[in-house]
Amino acid sequence: GNSVTQMEGPVTLSEEAFLTINCTYTATGYPSLFWYVQYPGEGLQLLLKATKADDKGSNKGFEATYRKETTSFHLEKGSVQVSDSAVYFCALTDQGGSEKLVFGKGTKLTVNP
Amino acid sequence: NAGVTQTPKFQVLKTGQSMTLQCAQDMNHNSMYWYRQDPGMGLRLIYYSASEGTTDKGEVPNGYNVSRLNKREFSLRLESAAPSQTSVYFCASSALTGEKQPQHFGDGTRLSIL
């Protein structure tokens, strides 16, 4: 099946720093790609998505571009805030047109004031 | 907007006890899922239901059973709890359309097995 490799954490940054969380995938066909965010004590929330090559997903200042040539979907934000502290998960749809998602192991981000 | 509601939020069980985790969604979604989240492991799919009346095994189904009671509700049962099942359990749902739709998650059930 499809798989996701996500940057190991934890990541600690100062407020207003630039953020990159790397995500690469192995897949057959043309999966859709997602970033989810989990705030402490809560479930996962969709942050952004991209459904085809060269698509850029964006939300709340975060961006990620679906790069088929490098099989990557790296998450970036130009200036992080303390409120961005959370765990970030990269995910993709499983093979064969399934509705199932395959998740990376998550990257914990802490932003200090 | 309730979205996906899970009950209970916390539970402590003794080894060998049974319990059912409840999940309900009010978004008229066709597909529902149960995951477990363990430190360093990300989310692993236990069971899913693509539509009312169907269920399928995910990556880690052993020790669990599920019931898709109706379109809204999808329950997860532990028949004889084991310490290895200590985890945070998440229910999710998604619409079934031509384009891949995101999954919507509940807030989780934190389960400890002593």
CSV table of C-alpha atoms in Angstrom, one decimal:
chain,number,residue,atom,x,y,z
A,1,GLY,CA,0.0,0.0,0.0
A,2,ASN,CA,0.8,3.7,0.0
A,3,SER,CA,3.1,5.1,2.7
A,4,VAL,CA,4.2,8.4,4.2
A,5,THR,CA,7.6,9.4,5.7
A,6,GLN,CA,7.4,12.5,7.8
A,7,MET,CA,10.2,14.5,9.4
A,8,GLU,CA,11.0,13.4,12.9
A,9,GLY,CA,10.3,15.8,15.7
A,10,PRO,CA,10.1,17.5,17.9
A,11,VAL,CA,10.7,20.9,16.3
A,12,THR,CA,11.2,23.9,18.5
A,13,LEU,CA,11.1,27.4,17.0
A,14,SER,CA,11.0,31.0,18.2
A,15,GLU,CA,8.0,33.1,17.3
A,16,GLU,CA,8.2,34.6,13.7
A,17,ALA,CA,10.6,31.9,12.5
A,18,PHE,CA,10.2,30.1,9.2
A,19,LEU,CA,8.8,26.6,9.4
A,20,THR,CA,9.3,23.6,7.1
A,21,ILE,CA,8.1,20.1,8.0
A,22,ASN,CA,9.2,17.6,5.4
A,23,CYS,CA,6.8,14.9,4.0
A,24,THR,CA,7.6,12.4,1.3
A,25,TYR,CA,5.4,9.6,0.1
A,26,THR,CA,5.4,6.3,-1.9
A,27,ALA,CA,2.2,5.7,-3.8
A,28,THR,CA,0.7,4.0,-6.8
A,29,GLY,CA,-1.5,6.0,-9.0
A,30,TYR,CA,-2.4,9.6,-8.1
A,31,PRO,CA,-3.2,10.0,-4.4
A,32,SER,CA,-4.7,13.1,-2.8
A,33,LEU,CA,-2.4,14.6,-0.1
A,34,PHE,CA,-3.4,16.2,3.2
A,35,TRP,CA,-1.9,18.0,6.2
A,36,TYR,CA,-3.8,17.6,9.5
A,37,VAL,CA,-3.1,19.5,12.7
A,38,GLN,CA,-3.8,18.2,16.3
A,39,TYR,CA,-3.9,20.7,19.1
A,40,PRO,CA,-3.4,19.4,22.7
A,41,GLY,CA,-6.3,17.3,23.9
A,42,GLU,CA,-8.2,17.5,20.6
A,43,GLY,CA,-8.8,15.4,17.5
A,44,LEU,CA,-7.2,16.0,14.1
A,45,GLN,CA,-8.4,18.9,12.0
A,46,LEU,CA,-7.8,19.3,8.3
A,47,LEU,CA,-5.2,22.0,7.6
A,48,LEU,CA,-4.9,21.9,3.9
A,49,LYS,CA,-5.1,19.5,0.9
A,50,ALA,CA,-4.0,19.0,-2.7
A,51,THR,CA,-5.6,16.6,-5.1
A,52,LYS,CA,-3.3,16.7,-8.1
A,53,ALA,CA,0.3,17.4,-9.1
A,54,ASP,CA,1.5,21.0,-8.8
A,55,ASP,CA,-1.6,21.9,-6.7
A,56,LYS,CA,-0.8,24.2,-3.8
A,57,GLY,CA,-2.9,23.9,-0.7
A,58,SER,CA,-3.0,26.8,1.7
A,59,ASN,CA,-4.7,27.8,4.9
A,60,LYS,CA,-3.9,30.0,8.0
A,61,GLY,CA,-0.6,31.0,6.4
A,62,PHE,CA,0.5,27.4,5.9
A,63,GLU,CA,1.3,26.1,2.4
A,64,ALA,CA,2.2,22.9,0.8
A,65,THR,CA,2.7,22.0,-2.9
A,66,TYR,CA,2.1,18.6,-4.4
A,67,ARG,CA,5.4,17.7,-6.1
A,68,LYS,CA,5.0,14.5,-8.1
A,69,GLU,CA,8.6,14.5,-9.4
A,70,THR,CA,10.0,14.5,-5.9
A,71,THR,CA,7.0,12.7,-4.3
A,72,SER,CA,6.9,15.4,-1.6
A,73,PHE,CA,4.3,17.6,0.1
A,74,HIS,CA,6.4,19.7,2.5
A,75,LEU,CA,4.5,22.0,4.9
A,76,GLU,CA,5.8,25.6,5.2
A,77,LYS,CA,4.9,28.8,7.0
A,78,GLY,CA,6.7,32.0,6.8
A,79,SER,CA,6.2,33.3,10.3
A,80,VAL,CA,5.0,30.9,13.1
A,81,GLN,CA,3.1,32.0,16.1
A,82,VAL,CA,2.8,30.5,19.6
A,83,SER,CA,-0.7,29.4,18.7
A,84,ASP,CA,0.8,27.1,16.0
A,85,SER,CA,2.2,24.8,18.6
A,86,ALA,CA,0.6,21.4,17.8
A,87,VAL,CA,1.3,18.1,16.2
A,88,TYR,CA,1.2,18.0,12.4
A,89,PHE,CA,0.4,14.9,10.3
A,90,CYS,CA,0.9,14.3,6.7
A,91,ALA,CA,-1.5,11.9,5.0
A,92,LEU,CA,-2.4,10.5,1.6
A,93,THR,CA,-5.2,8.4,0.3
A,94,ASP,CA,-4.5,4.8,0.1
A,95,GLN,CA,-4.2,3.0,-3.2
A,96,GLY,CA,-7.0,1.7,-5.4
A,97,GLY,CA,-9.4,4.6,-5.0
A,98,SER,CA,-10.0,3.8,-1.4
A,99,GLU,CA,-11.4,6.3,1.0
A,100,LYS,CA,-8.8,5.3,3.6
A,101,LEU,CA,-6.0,7.6,4.6
A,102,VAL,CA,-2.4,6.6,5.4
A,103,PHE,CA,-0.9,8.9,8.0
A,104,GLY,CA,2.7,9.8,8.8
A,105,LYS,CA,3.8,9.5,12.4
A,106,GLY,CA,3.4,13.2,13.2
A,107,THR,CA,5.7,16.1,14.0
A,108,LYS,CA,5.4,18.0,17.2
A,109,LEU,CA,6.0,21.7,16.8
A,110,THR,CA,6.6,24.0,19.8
A,111,VAL,CA,6.8,27.7,19.2
A,112,ASN,CA,8.3,29.8,22.0
A,113,PRO,CA,7.5,33.5,22.5
B,1,ASN,CA,-22.1,22.1,14.7
B,2,ALA,CA,-21.5,18.9,16.6
B,3,GLY,CA,-19.6,17.1,13.8
B,4,VAL,CA,-18.2,13.8,15.2
B,5,THR,CA,-19.1,13.0,18.8
B,6,GLN,CA,-17.3,10.3,20.8
B,7,THR,CA,-18.3,8.9,24.1
B,8,PRO,CA,-16.8,8.4,26.7
B,9,LYS,CA,-13.9,10.9,26.7
B,10,PHE,CA,-12.0,8.9,29.3
B,11,GLN,CA,-12.2,5.4,30.6
B,12,VAL,CA,-10.1,3.1,32.8
B,13,LEU,CA,-10.6,-0.7,32.5
B,14,LYS,CA,-9.2,-3.7,34.1
B,15,THR,CA,-7.6,-6.4,32.0
B,16,GLY,CA,-10.3,-8.8,30.7
B,17,GLN,CA,-13.2,-6.3,30.9
B,18,SER,CA,-15.2,-5.4,27.9
B,19,MET,CA,-16.5,-2.0,26.7
B,20,THR,CA,-18.0,-0.3,23.7
B,21,LEU,CA,-16.8,3.1,22.4
B,22,GLN,CA,-19.5,5.1,20.8
B,23,CYS,CA,-19.3,7.4,17.8
B,24,ALA,CA,-21.9,9.4,16.0
B,25,GLN,CA,-21.7,12.0,13.2
B,26,ASP,CA,-24.3,14.5,12.1
B,27,MET,CA,-22.9,15.4,8.7
B,28,ASN,CA,-24.7,12.7,6.7
B,29,HIS,CA,-21.3,11.1,5.8
B,30,ASN,CA,-21.2,7.7,4.2
B,31,SER,CA,-17.8,6.6,5.5
B,32,MET,CA,-16.7,6.1,9.1
B,33,TYR,CA,-13.4,5.1,10.6
B,34,TRP,CA,-11.8,4.0,13.9
B,35,TYR,CA,-8.1,4.8,14.6
B,36,ARG,CA,-5.8,4.4,17.5
B,37,GLN,CA,-3.0,6.8,18.3
B,38,ASP,CA,0.0,5.7,20.2
B,39,PRO,CA,3.2,7.7,20.9
B,40,GLY,CA,5.6,7.6,17.9
B,41,MET,CA,3.2,5.5,15.8
B,42,GLY,CA,0.9,8.1,14.3
B,43,LEU,CA,-2.6,7.0,13.6
B,44,ARG,CA,-3.4,3.4,12.7
B,45,LEU,CA,-6.6,2.3,11.2
B,46,ILE,CA,-8.5,-0.3,13.2
B,47,TYR,CA,-11.7,-0.7,11.2
B,48,TYR,CA,-13.7,1.3,8.7
B,49,SER,CA,-17.1,1.4,7.1
B,50,ALA,CA,-17.4,2.6,3.6
B,51,SER,CA,-21.2,2.8,3.8
B,52,GLU,CA,-24.1,1.7,6.1
B,53,GLY,CA,-24.1,-2.1,6.4
B,54,THR,CA,-20.5,-2.7,5.5
B,55,THR,CA,-17.3,-2.9,7.6
B,56,ASP,CA,-13.8,-3.8,6.8
B,57,LYS,CA,-10.6,-4.4,8.7
B,58,GLY,CA,-7.8,-1.9,8.8
B,59,GLU,CA,-4.2,-2.2,9.7
B,60,VAL,CA,-4.7,-3.3,13.4
B,61,PRO,CA,-8.1,-5.1,13.8
B,62,ASN,CA,-7.1,-7.8,16.3
B,63,GLY,CA,-8.9,-7.6,19.6
B,64,TYR,CA,-11.6,-5.3,18.3
B,65,ASN,CA,-15.1,-5.6,16.7
B,66,VAL,CA,-17.2,-2.9,15.1
B,67,SER,CA,-20.9,-2.3,14.4
B,68,ARG,CA,-22.2,0.2,11.9
B,69,LEU,CA,-25.6,0.6,13.6
B,70,ASN,CA,-27.0,3.1,11.0
B,71,LYS,CA,-25.6,5.9,8.8
B,72,ARG,CA,-24.9,8.1,11.9
B,73,GLU,CA,-23.3,5.6,14.3
B,74,PHE,CA,-20.2,3.4,14.3
B,75,SER,CA,-19.2,1.7,17.5
B,76,LEU,CA,-16.0,0.0,18.5
B,77,ARG,CA,-16.0,-2.9,21.0
B,78,LEU,CA,-13.2,-4.4,23.0
B,79,GLU,CA,-14.4,-7.9,24.1
B,80,SER,CA,-11.6,-8.6,26.5
B,81,ALA,CA,-9.4,-5.6,27.1
B,82,ALA,CA,-5.6,-6.0,27.3
B,83,PRO,CA,-2.9,-3.5,28.5
B,84,SER,CA,-1.7,-3.3,24.8
B,85,GLN,CA,-5.0,-1.6,24.0
B,86,THR,CA,-4.2,1.3,26.2
B,87,SER,CA,-4.4,4.2,23.7
B,88,VAL,CA,-6.3,7.2,22.4
B,89,TYR,CA,-9.0,6.2,20.0
B,90,PHE,CA,-10.4,8.5,17.3
B,91,CYS,CA,-13.5,8.1,15.2
B,92,ALA,CA,-13.7,9.9,11.9
B,93,SER,CA,-16.1,10.3,9.0
B,94,SER,CA,-16.0,11.5,5.5
B,95,ALA,CA,-18.3,12.1,2.6
B,96,LEU,CA,-18.2,9.8,-0.4
B,97,THR,CA,-17.9,11.8,-3.6
B,98,GLY,CA,-15.9,11.8,-6.8
B,99,GLU,CA,-13.2,13.9,-5.3
B,100,LYS,CA,-11.4,12.7,-2.2
B,101,GLN,CA,-12.9,14.3,0.8
B,102,PRO,CA,-11.1,15.0,4.1
B,103,GLN,CA,-11.9,13.1,7.2
B,104,HIS,CA,-13.5,14.8,10.1
B,105,PHE,CA,-12.4,13.6,13.6
B,106,GLY,CA,-13.9,13.5,17.0
B,107,ASP,CA,-12.0,14.6,20.1
B,108,GLY,CA,-11.0,11.1,21.0
B,109,THR,CA,-11.5,8.6,23.8
B,110,ARG,CA,-8.5,8.1,26.2
B,111,LEU,CA,-8.6,4.5,27.3
B,112,SER,CA,-6.3,2.9,30.0
B,113,ILE,CA,-6.2,-0.8,30.6
B,114,LEU,CA,-4.7,-1.8,33.9
